[in-house]
mmCIF file with all atom_site columns, C-alpha atoms in Angstrom:
data_model
loop_
_atom_site.group_PDB
_atom_site.id
_atom_site.type_symbol
_atom_site.label_atom_id
_atom_site.label_alt_id
_atom_site.label_comp_id
_atom_site.label_asym_id
_atom_site.label_entity_id
_atom_site.label_seq_id
_atom_site.pdbx_PDB_ins_code
_atom_site.Cartn_x
_atom_site.Cartn_y
_atom_site.Cartn_z
_atom_site.occupancy
_atom_site.B_iso_or_equiv
_atom_site.pdbx_formal_charge
_atom_site.auth_seq_id
_atom_site.auth_comp_id
_atom_site.auth_asym_id
_atom_site.auth_atom_id
_atom_site.pdbx_PDB_model_num
ATOM 1   C CA . MET A 1 1   ? -46.688  63.650 -21.827 1.00 0.00 ? 1   MET A CA 1
ATOM 2   C CA . SER A 1 2   ? -48.808  61.012 -23.188 1.00 0.00 ? 2   SER A CA 1
ATOM 3   C CA . LEU A 1 3   ? -48.886  59.111 -19.672 1.00 0.00 ? 3   LEU A CA 1
ATOM 4   C CA . ALA A 1 4   ? -50.431  62.426 -18.055 1.00 0.00 ? 4   ALA A CA 1
ATOM 5   C CA . ARG A 1 5   ? -53.679  62.517 -20.335 1.00 0.00 ? 5   ARG A CA 1
ATOM 6   C CA . PRO A 1 6   ? -55.105  58.963 -19.021 1.00 0.00 ? 6   PRO A CA 1
ATOM 7   C CA . LYS A 1 7   ? -54.463  59.882 -15.424 1.00 0.00 ? 7   LYS A CA 1
ATOM 8   C CA . ILE A 1 8   ? -55.911  62.929 -15.793 1.00 0.00 ? 8   ILE A CA 1
ATOM 9   C CA . LEU A 1 9   ? -58.892  61.504 -17.493 1.00 0.00 ? 9   LEU A CA 1
ATOM 10  C CA . LEU A 1 10  ? -58.635  58.422 -14.769 1.00 0.00 ? 10  LEU A CA 1
ATOM 11  C CA . ALA A 1 11  ? -58.590  61.168 -11.818 1.00 0.00 ? 11  ALA A CA 1
ATOM 12  C CA . LEU A 1 12  ? -61.616  63.014 -13.987 1.00 0.00 ? 12  LEU A CA 1
ATOM 13  C CA . SER A 1 13  ? -64.016  60.058 -13.811 1.00 0.00 ? 13  SER A CA 1
ATOM 14  C CA . LEU A 1 14  ? -62.966  58.858 -10.333 1.00 0.00 ? 14  LEU A CA 1
ATOM 15  C CA . ALA A 1 15  ? -64.595  62.049 -8.926  1.00 0.00 ? 15  ALA A CA 1
ATOM 16  C CA . ALA A 1 16  ? -67.024  62.305 -10.994 1.00 0.00 ? 16  ALA A CA 1
ATOM 17  C CA . MET A 1 17  ? -68.005  58.727 -9.697  1.00 0.00 ? 17  MET A CA 1
ATOM 18  C CA . THR A 1 18  ? -67.572  59.737 -6.084  1.00 0.00 ? 18  THR A CA 1
ATOM 19  C CA . ALA A 1 19  ? -70.016  62.617 -7.163  1.00 0.00 ? 19  ALA A CA 1
ATOM 20  C CA . ALA A 1 20  ? -72.832  60.619 -8.363  1.00 0.00 ? 20  ALA A CA 1
ATOM 21  C CA . LEU A 1 21  ? -72.148  58.051 -5.878  1.00 0.00 ? 21  LEU A CA 1
ATOM 22  C CA . GLY A 1 22  ? -72.300  60.644 -2.804  1.00 0.00 ? 22  GLY A CA 1
ATOM 23  C CA . GLY A 1 23  ? -75.375  62.331 -4.040  1.00 0.00 ? 23  GLY A CA 1
ATOM 24  C CA . CYS A 1 24  ? -76.996  58.682 -3.255  1.00 0.00 ? 24  CYS A CA 1
ATOM 25  C CA . THR A 1 25  ? -76.033  58.796 0.413   1.00 0.00 ? 25  THR A CA 1
ATOM 26  C CA . THR A 1 26  ? -76.759  62.113 0.895   1.00 0.00 ? 26  THR A CA 1
ATOM 27  C CA . TYR A 1 27  ? -80.286  61.490 1.748   1.00 0.00 ? 27  TYR A CA 1
ATOM 28  C CA . LYS A 1 28  ? -81.199  61.225 5.811   1.00 0.00 ? 28  LYS A CA 1
ATOM 29  C CA . PRO A 1 29  ? -82.693  58.008 7.324   1.00 0.00 ? 29  PRO A CA 1
ATOM 30  C CA . ALA A 1 30  ? -86.192  59.063 9.213   1.00 0.00 ? 30  ALA A CA 1
ATOM 31  C CA . PRO A 1 31  ? -85.814  60.769 12.488  1.00 0.00 ? 31  PRO A CA 1
ATOM 32  C CA . LYS A 1 32  ? -87.069  59.831 15.707  1.00 0.00 ? 32  LYS A CA 1
ATOM 33  C CA . ALA A 1 33  ? -90.445  62.074 15.611  1.00 0.00 ? 33  ALA A CA 1
ATOM 34  C CA . PHE A 1 34  ? -90.924  60.092 12.322  1.00 0.00 ? 34  PHE A CA 1
ATOM 35  C CA . ASN A 1 35  ? -91.289  57.167 13.278  1.00 0.00 ? 35  ASN A CA 1
ATOM 36  C CA . GLU A 1 36  ? -93.046  58.116 17.076  1.00 0.00 ? 36  GLU A CA 1
ATOM 37  C CA . ALA A 1 37  ? -95.532  59.471 15.119  1.00 0.00 ? 37  ALA A CA 1
ATOM 38  C CA . THR A 1 38  ? -96.964  56.141 14.002  1.00 0.00 ? 38  THR A CA 1
ATOM 39  C CA . ILE A 1 39  ? -97.732  54.571 17.770  1.00 0.00 ? 39  ILE A CA 1
ATOM 40  C CA . GLN A 1 40  ? -99.184  57.808 18.273  1.00 0.00 ? 40  GLN A CA 1
ATOM 41  C CA . PRO A 1 41  ? -103.395 58.396 19.037  1.00 0.00 ? 41  PRO A CA 1
ATOM 42  C CA . TYR A 1 42  ? -105.046 59.680 15.820  1.00 0.00 ? 42  TYR A CA 1
ATOM 43  C CA . ALA A 1 43  ? -103.921 63.763 15.072  1.00 0.00 ? 43  ALA A CA 1
ATOM 44  C CA . LEU A 1 44  ? -107.174 64.924 12.811  1.00 0.00 ? 44  LEU A CA 1
ATOM 45  C CA . ASP A 1 45  ? -106.488 67.316 9.985   1.00 0.00 ? 45  ASP A CA 1
ATOM 46  C CA . SER A 1 46  ? -108.410 68.485 6.714   1.00 0.00 ? 46  SER A CA 1
ATOM 47  C CA . GLY A 1 47  ? -109.754 65.582 4.652   1.00 0.00 ? 47  GLY A CA 1
ATOM 48  C CA . ASP A 1 48  ? -110.554 63.592 7.881   1.00 0.00 ? 48  ASP A CA 1
ATOM 49  C CA . ARG A 1 49  ? -114.886 62.959 7.778   1.00 0.00 ? 49  ARG A CA 1
ATOM 50  C CA . LEU A 1 50  ? -115.842 62.185 11.332  1.00 0.00 ? 50  LEU A CA 1
ATOM 51  C CA . ARG A 1 51  ? -119.315 60.769 11.802  1.00 0.00 ? 51  ARG A CA 1
ATOM 52  C CA . ILE A 1 52  ? -120.187 62.845 15.305  1.00 0.00 ? 52  ILE A CA 1
ATOM 53  C CA . THR A 1 53  ? -122.792 61.580 17.607  1.00 0.00 ? 53  THR A CA 1
ATOM 54  C CA . VAL A 1 54  ? -124.342 63.654 20.239  1.00 0.00 ? 54  VAL A CA 1
ATOM 55  C CA . PHE A 1 55  ? -126.666 60.735 22.050  1.00 0.00 ? 55  PHE A CA 1
ATOM 56  C CA . ASP A 1 56  ? -130.453 61.831 22.265  1.00 0.00 ? 56  ASP A CA 1
ATOM 57  C CA . GLN A 1 57  ? -129.735 64.168 19.923  1.00 0.00 ? 57  GLN A CA 1
ATOM 58  C CA . GLN A 1 58  ? -130.717 63.414 16.335  1.00 0.00 ? 58  GLN A CA 1
ATOM 59  C CA . SER A 1 59  ? -130.532 66.597 15.207  1.00 0.00 ? 59  SER A CA 1
ATOM 60  C CA . LEU A 1 60  ? -126.905 67.110 16.001  1.00 0.00 ? 60  LEU A CA 1
ATOM 61  C CA . THR A 1 61  ? -125.419 63.602 14.864  1.00 0.00 ? 61  THR A CA 1
ATOM 62  C CA . ASN A 1 62  ? -124.475 63.763 11.530  1.00 0.00 ? 62  ASN A CA 1
ATOM 63  C CA . THR A 1 63  ? -121.043 63.182 9.758   1.00 0.00 ? 63  THR A CA 1
ATOM 64  C CA . TYR A 1 64  ? -118.806 66.407 9.533   1.00 0.00 ? 64  TYR A CA 1
ATOM 65  C CA . THR A 1 65  ? -115.706 66.611 7.241   1.00 0.00 ? 65  THR A CA 1
ATOM 66  C CA . VAL A 1 66  ? -112.424 68.692 8.468   1.00 0.00 ? 66  VAL A CA 1
ATOM 67  C CA . ASP A 1 67  ? -111.978 71.731 6.229   1.00 0.00 ? 67  ASP A CA 1
ATOM 68  C CA . GLN A 1 68  ? -108.567 73.226 4.507   1.00 0.00 ? 68  GLN A CA 1
ATOM 69  C CA . ALA A 1 69  ? -108.570 75.473 7.855   1.00 0.00 ? 69  ALA A CA 1
ATOM 70  C CA . GLY A 1 70  ? -108.416 72.749 10.206  1.00 0.00 ? 70  GLY A CA 1
ATOM 71  C CA . TYR A 1 71  ? -112.345 73.307 11.057  1.00 0.00 ? 71  TYR A CA 1
ATOM 72  C CA . ILE A 1 72  ? -115.467 71.808 11.287  1.00 0.00 ? 72  ILE A CA 1
ATOM 73  C CA . ALA A 1 73  ? -118.899 73.635 11.479  1.00 0.00 ? 73  ALA A CA 1
ATOM 74  C CA . PHE A 1 74  ? -121.006 72.423 13.709  1.00 0.00 ? 74  PHE A CA 1
ATOM 75  C CA . PRO A 1 75  ? -124.940 73.135 14.728  1.00 0.00 ? 75  PRO A CA 1
ATOM 76  C CA . LEU A 1 76  ? -125.343 75.868 17.053  1.00 0.00 ? 76  LEU A CA 1
ATOM 77  C CA . ILE A 1 77  ? -121.972 76.465 18.506  1.00 0.00 ? 77  ILE A CA 1
ATOM 78  C CA . GLY A 1 78  ? -120.741 77.005 14.406  1.00 0.00 ? 78  GLY A CA 1
ATOM 79  C CA . GLN A 1 79  ? -116.436 76.663 13.799  1.00 0.00 ? 79  GLN A CA 1
ATOM 80  C CA . VAL A 1 80  ? -114.586 73.854 16.059  1.00 0.00 ? 80  VAL A CA 1
ATOM 81  C CA . PRO A 1 81  ? -110.938 73.642 15.336  1.00 0.00 ? 81  PRO A CA 1
ATOM 82  C CA . ALA A 1 82  ? -110.381 70.282 14.981  1.00 0.00 ? 82  ALA A CA 1
ATOM 83  C CA . ARG A 1 83  ? -106.833 69.781 13.316  1.00 0.00 ? 83  ARG A CA 1
ATOM 84  C CA . GLY A 1 84  ? -104.177 68.539 15.455  1.00 0.00 ? 84  GLY A CA 1
ATOM 85  C CA . ARG A 1 85  ? -106.668 67.048 18.175  1.00 0.00 ? 85  ARG A CA 1
ATOM 86  C CA . THR A 1 86  ? -107.230 63.712 18.923  1.00 0.00 ? 86  THR A CA 1
ATOM 87  C CA . LEU A 1 87  ? -110.935 62.424 19.067  1.00 0.00 ? 87  LEU A CA 1
ATOM 88  C CA . GLN A 1 88  ? -111.366 62.554 22.663  1.00 0.00 ? 88  GLN A CA 1
ATOM 89  C CA . GLN A 1 89  ? -109.971 65.757 22.731  1.00 0.00 ? 89  GLN A CA 1
ATOM 90  C CA . LEU A 1 90  ? -112.529 67.485 20.147  1.00 0.00 ? 90  LEU A CA 1
ATOM 91  C CA . SER A 1 91  ? -115.691 64.990 21.549  1.00 0.00 ? 91  SER A CA 1
ATOM 92  C CA . GLY A 1 92  ? -114.799 66.873 24.960  1.00 0.00 ? 92  GLY A CA 1
ATOM 93  C CA . GLN A 1 93  ? -114.292 70.279 23.582  1.00 0.00 ? 93  GLN A CA 1
ATOM 94  C CA . ILE A 1 94  ? -118.117 69.510 21.558  1.00 0.00 ? 94  ILE A CA 1
ATOM 95  C CA . ALA A 1 95  ? -119.314 68.695 24.839  1.00 0.00 ? 95  ALA A CA 1
ATOM 96  C CA . GLN A 1 96  ? -118.308 71.715 26.174  1.00 0.00 ? 96  GLN A CA 1
ATOM 97  C CA . LYS A 1 97  ? -119.068 74.444 23.688  1.00 0.00 ? 97  LYS A CA 1
ATOM 98  C CA . LEU A 1 98  ? -123.150 72.554 24.130  1.00 0.00 ? 98  LEU A CA 1
ATOM 99  C CA . GLN A 1 99  ? -123.048 72.704 27.522  1.00 0.00 ? 99  GLN A CA 1
ATOM 100 C CA . GLN A 1 100 ? -122.814 76.299 27.772  1.00 0.00 ? 100 GLN A CA 1
ATOM 101 C CA . GLY A 1 101 ? -126.367 77.259 27.059  1.00 0.00 ? 101 GLY A CA 1
ATOM 102 C CA . TYR A 1 102 ? -127.845 74.257 24.777  1.00 0.00 ? 102 TYR A CA 1
ATOM 103 C CA . LEU A 1 103 ? -127.444 70.783 26.895  1.00 0.00 ? 103 LEU A CA 1
ATOM 104 C CA . ARG A 1 104 ? -127.515 69.855 29.946  1.00 0.00 ? 104 ARG A CA 1
ATOM 105 C CA . ASP A 1 105 ? -124.928 66.941 29.881  1.00 0.00 ? 105 ASP A CA 1
ATOM 106 C CA . PRO A 1 106 ? -124.561 66.083 26.384  1.00 0.00 ? 106 PRO A CA 1
ATOM 107 C CA . ASP A 1 107 ? -122.530 62.874 25.550  1.00 0.00 ? 107 ASP A CA 1
ATOM 108 C CA . VAL A 1 108 ? -120.283 63.150 22.277  1.00 0.00 ? 108 VAL A CA 1
ATOM 109 C CA . THR A 1 109 ? -118.791 60.379 20.894  1.00 0.00 ? 109 THR A CA 1
ATOM 110 C CA . ILE A 1 110 ? -116.555 60.896 17.177  1.00 0.00 ? 110 ILE A CA 1
ATOM 111 C CA . ASP A 1 111 ? -115.596 58.196 14.822  1.00 0.00 ? 111 ASP A CA 1
ATOM 112 C CA . VAL A 1 112 ? -113.627 58.717 12.043  1.00 0.00 ? 112 VAL A CA 1
ATOM 113 C CA . ASP A 1 113 ? -115.676 57.593 8.950   1.00 0.00 ? 113 ASP A CA 1
ATOM 114 C CA . ARG A 1 114 ? -113.302 58.672 6.220   1.00 0.00 ? 114 ARG A CA 1
ATOM 115 C CA . TYR A 1 115 ? -109.333 58.922 7.023   1.00 0.00 ? 115 TYR A CA 1
ATOM 116 C CA . ARG A 1 116 ? -107.912 61.583 4.248   1.00 0.00 ? 116 ARG A CA 1
ATOM 117 C CA . SER A 1 117 ? -105.655 60.186 1.618   1.00 0.00 ? 117 SER A CA 1
ATOM 118 C CA . ILE A 1 118 ? -102.920 59.033 1.005   1.00 0.00 ? 118 ILE A CA 1
ATOM 119 C CA . PHE A 1 119 ? -100.885 59.766 -1.972  1.00 0.00 ? 119 PHE A CA 1
ATOM 120 C CA . ILE A 1 120 ? -98.269  57.337 -3.714  1.00 0.00 ? 120 ILE A CA 1
ATOM 121 C CA . MET A 1 121 ? -95.681  58.496 -6.524  1.00 0.00 ? 121 MET A CA 1
ATOM 122 C CA . GLY A 1 122 ? -92.498  57.308 -9.055  1.00 0.00 ? 122 GLY A CA 1
ATOM 123 C CA . GLU A 1 123 ? -92.052  54.003 -9.922  1.00 0.00 ? 123 GLU A CA 1
ATOM 124 C CA . VAL A 1 124 ? -95.642  52.658 -8.996  1.00 0.00 ? 124 VAL A CA 1
ATOM 125 C CA . GLY A 1 125 ? -98.233  51.006 -11.463 1.00 0.00 ? 125 GLY A CA 1
ATOM 126 C CA . GLN A 1 126 ? -100.862 53.839 -10.912 1.00 0.00 ? 126 GLN A CA 1
ATOM 127 C CA . PRO A 1 127 ? -99.531  56.755 -9.140  1.00 0.00 ? 127 PRO A CA 1
ATOM 128 C CA . GLY A 1 128 ? -102.356 58.966 -7.567  1.00 0.00 ? 128 GLY A CA 1
ATOM 129 C CA . GLN A 1 129 ? -104.513 59.874 -4.685  1.00 0.00 ? 129 GLN A CA 1
ATOM 130 C CA . TYR A 1 130 ? -105.803 56.183 -2.392  1.00 0.00 ? 130 TYR A CA 1
ATOM 131 C CA . ALA A 1 131 ? -108.131 55.686 0.501   1.00 0.00 ? 131 ALA A CA 1
ATOM 132 C CA . TYR A 1 132 ? -105.704 55.309 3.846   1.00 0.00 ? 132 TYR A CA 1
ATOM 133 C CA . VAL A 1 133 ? -106.735 52.204 6.130   1.00 0.00 ? 133 VAL A CA 1
ATOM 134 C CA . PRO A 1 134 ? -105.651 51.906 9.885   1.00 0.00 ? 134 PRO A CA 1
ATOM 135 C CA . GLY A 1 135 ? -102.492 49.788 9.848   1.00 0.00 ? 135 GLY A CA 1
ATOM 136 C CA . MET A 1 136 ? -101.308 50.332 6.376   1.00 0.00 ? 136 MET A CA 1
ATOM 137 C CA . THR A 1 137 ? -98.182  49.650 5.468   1.00 0.00 ? 137 THR A CA 1
ATOM 138 C CA . VAL A 1 138 ? -95.661  51.181 2.523   1.00 0.00 ? 138 VAL A CA 1
ATOM 139 C CA . GLN A 1 139 ? -96.451  47.398 0.688   1.00 0.00 ? 139 GLN A CA 1
ATOM 140 C CA . ASN A 1 140 ? -99.989  47.538 0.974   1.00 0.00 ? 140 ASN A CA 1
ATOM 141 C CA . ALA A 1 141 ? -100.027 51.324 -0.272  1.00 0.00 ? 141 ALA A CA 1
ATOM 142 C CA . ILE A 1 142 ? -98.044  50.222 -3.260  1.00 0.00 ? 142 ILE A CA 1
ATOM 143 C CA . ALA A 1 143 ? -99.878  47.188 -3.723  1.00 0.00 ? 143 ALA A CA 1
ATOM 144 C CA . VAL A 1 144 ? -103.055 49.251 -4.409  1.00 0.00 ? 144 VAL A CA 1
ATOM 145 C CA . ALA A 1 145 ? -101.183 51.628 -6.706  1.00 0.00 ? 145 ALA A CA 1
ATOM 146 C CA . GLY A 1 146 ? -100.679 48.355 -8.855  1.00 0.00 ? 146 GLY A CA 1
ATOM 147 C CA . GLY A 1 147 ? -97.569  47.445 -7.622  1.00 0.00 ? 147 GLY A CA 1
ATOM 148 C CA . PHE A 1 148 ? -93.972  48.505 -8.584  1.00 0.00 ? 148 PHE A CA 1
ATOM 149 C CA . THR A 1 149 ? -92.447  49.134 -11.758 1.00 0.00 ? 149 THR A CA 1
ATOM 150 C CA . SER A 1 150 ? -89.548  47.294 -13.416 1.00 0.00 ? 150 SER A CA 1
ATOM 151 C CA . ARG A 1 151 ? -87.326  50.125 -12.590 1.00 0.00 ? 151 ARG A CA 1
ATOM 152 C CA . ALA A 1 152 ? -88.632  50.638 -9.199  1.00 0.00 ? 152 ALA A CA 1
ATOM 153 C CA . ASN A 1 153 ? -86.234  50.241 -5.739  1.00 0.00 ? 153 ASN A CA 1
ATOM 154 C CA . GLN A 1 154 ? -88.066  48.068 -3.718  1.00 0.00 ? 154 GLN A CA 1
ATOM 155 C CA . SER A 1 155 ? -86.419  47.735 -0.782  1.00 0.00 ? 155 SER A CA 1
ATOM 156 C CA . MET A 1 156 ? -86.688  51.431 0.571   1.00 0.00 ? 156 MET A CA 1
ATOM 157 C CA . VAL A 1 157 ? -89.176  54.613 -0.119  1.00 0.00 ? 157 VAL A CA 1
ATOM 158 C CA . ASP A 1 158 ? -89.344  58.573 0.531   1.00 0.00 ? 158 ASP A CA 1
ATOM 159 C CA . VAL A 1 159 ? -92.126  59.391 3.099   1.00 0.00 ? 159 VAL A CA 1
ATOM 160 C CA . THR A 1 160 ? -93.280  62.955 3.415   1.00 0.00 ? 160 THR A CA 1
ATOM 161 C CA . ARG A 1 161 ? -95.443  63.221 7.137   1.00 0.00 ? 161 ARG A CA 1
ATOM 162 C CA . LYS A 1 162 ? -97.292  66.689 8.472   1.00 0.00 ? 162 LYS A CA 1
ATOM 163 C CA . ILE A 1 163 ? -95.864  65.963 12.429  1.00 0.00 ? 163 ILE A CA 1
ATOM 164 C CA . ASN A 1 164 ? -96.836  68.524 14.508  1.00 0.00 ? 164 ASN A CA 1
ATOM 165 C CA . GLY A 1 165 ? -97.103  71.641 11.808  1.00 0.00 ? 165 GLY A CA 1
ATOM 166 C CA . GLN A 1 166 ? -93.402  70.222 10.429  1.00 0.00 ? 166 GLN A CA 1
ATOM 167 C CA . VAL A 1 167 ? -93.200  68.584 7.460   1.00 0.00 ? 167 VAL A CA 1
ATOM 168 C CA . LEU A 1 168 ? -91.093  65.913 7.510   1.00 0.00 ? 168 LEU A CA 1
ATOM 169 C CA . THR A 1 169 ? -89.203  63.404 4.781   1.00 0.00 ? 169 THR A CA 1
ATOM 170 C CA . GLY A 1 170 ? -87.574  60.012 5.665   1.00 0.00 ? 170 GLY A CA 1
ATOM 171 C CA . ARG A 1 171 ? -86.332  57.236 4.016   1.00 0.00 ? 171 ARG A CA 1
ATOM 172 C CA . ILE A 1 172 ? -88.231  53.558 5.296   1.00 0.00 ? 172 ILE A CA 1
ATOM 173 C CA . ASN A 1 173 ? -88.139  50.413 4.517   1.00 0.00 ? 173 ASN A CA 1
ATOM 174 C CA . ILE A 1 174 ? -91.634  49.090 2.647   1.00 0.00 ? 174 ILE A CA 1
ATOM 175 C CA . SER A 1 175 ? -92.649  47.199 5.720   1.00 0.00 ? 175 SER A CA 1
ATOM 176 C CA . GLY A 1 176 ? -93.027  50.083 7.504   1.00 0.00 ? 176 GLY A CA 1
ATOM 177 C CA . PRO A 1 177 ? -96.396  51.734 8.507   1.00 0.00 ? 177 PRO A CA 1
ATOM 178 C CA . ILE A 1 178 ? -97.686  54.997 7.397   1.00 0.00 ? 178 ILE A CA 1
ATOM 179 C CA . ILE A 1 179 ? -100.243 56.922 8.369   1.00 0.00 ? 179 ILE A CA 1
ATOM 180 C CA . ALA A 1 180 ? -103.070 59.533 6.709   1.00 0.00 ? 180 ALA A CA 1
ATOM 181 C CA . GLY A 1 181 ? -102.170 62.184 4.946   1.00 0.00 ? 181 GLY A CA 1
ATOM 182 C CA . ASP A 1 182 ? -98.383  60.564 4.186   1.00 0.00 ? 182 ASP A CA 1
ATOM 183 C CA . THR A 1 183 ? -96.830  60.791 0.450   1.00 0.00 ? 183 THR A CA 1
ATOM 184 C CA . ILE A 1 184 ? -95.296  57.780 -0.563  1.00 0.00 ? 184 ILE A CA 1
ATOM 185 C CA . TYR A 1 185 ? -92.355  58.026 -3.450  1.00 0.00 ? 185 TYR A CA 1
ATOM 186 C CA . VAL A 1 186 ? -90.316  55.096 -5.017  1.00 0.00 ? 186 VAL A CA 1
ATOM 187 C CA . ARG A 1 187 ? -88.040  55.906 -6.507  1.00 0.00 ? 187 ARG A CA 1
ATOM 188 C CA . GLU A 1 188 ? -85.956  53.966 -9.286  1.00 0.00 ? 188 GLU A CA 1
ATOM 189 C CA . ARG A 1 189 ? -83.335  51.434 -9.043  1.00 0.00 ? 189 ARG A CA 1
ATOM 190 C CA . LEU A 1 190 ? -79.853  52.452 -9.755  1.00 0.00 ? 190 LEU A CA 1
ATOM 191 C CA . PHE A 1 191 ? -79.275  49.187 -11.819 1.00 0.00 ? 191 PHE A CA 1
#
């Protein structure tokens, strides 16, 4: 009877360790579409601030922000859908609407004045909302947020990204690229 009790305790402790370690491996790596989003043309979304220039039309040339609904309010033509569109698509759409009774041959160019923010959470010095810079990597973003804490997992992070209207989360290396609007979560290391 005395030998059965230690065997049961050993079996229970092994089962608990297996369950704990099994939870660490349930997280899937980033899907293929997740990584492809970093090399696609920039898609506009809420929070982007755009510098729209209409050649020889000072009253229309200005800075416009994509609102929460994904639109910009543009003079003469009203609400223009911007969410999910590239800069070229949006400039073509604005030019087309301006041709419908307002300007003969509008020349519209668009530049991103300020990208939407990135968010950094978890084991970093100063979690919060930060400005995105094109070409930014996870490591750059963590540096901006005050670096890793002493408890941080410094090799992999979880990134949540909106792709084609779908929110996906994947684990990536700290040297991996990020895009505007990403949320980065730095996990605590196990040991």
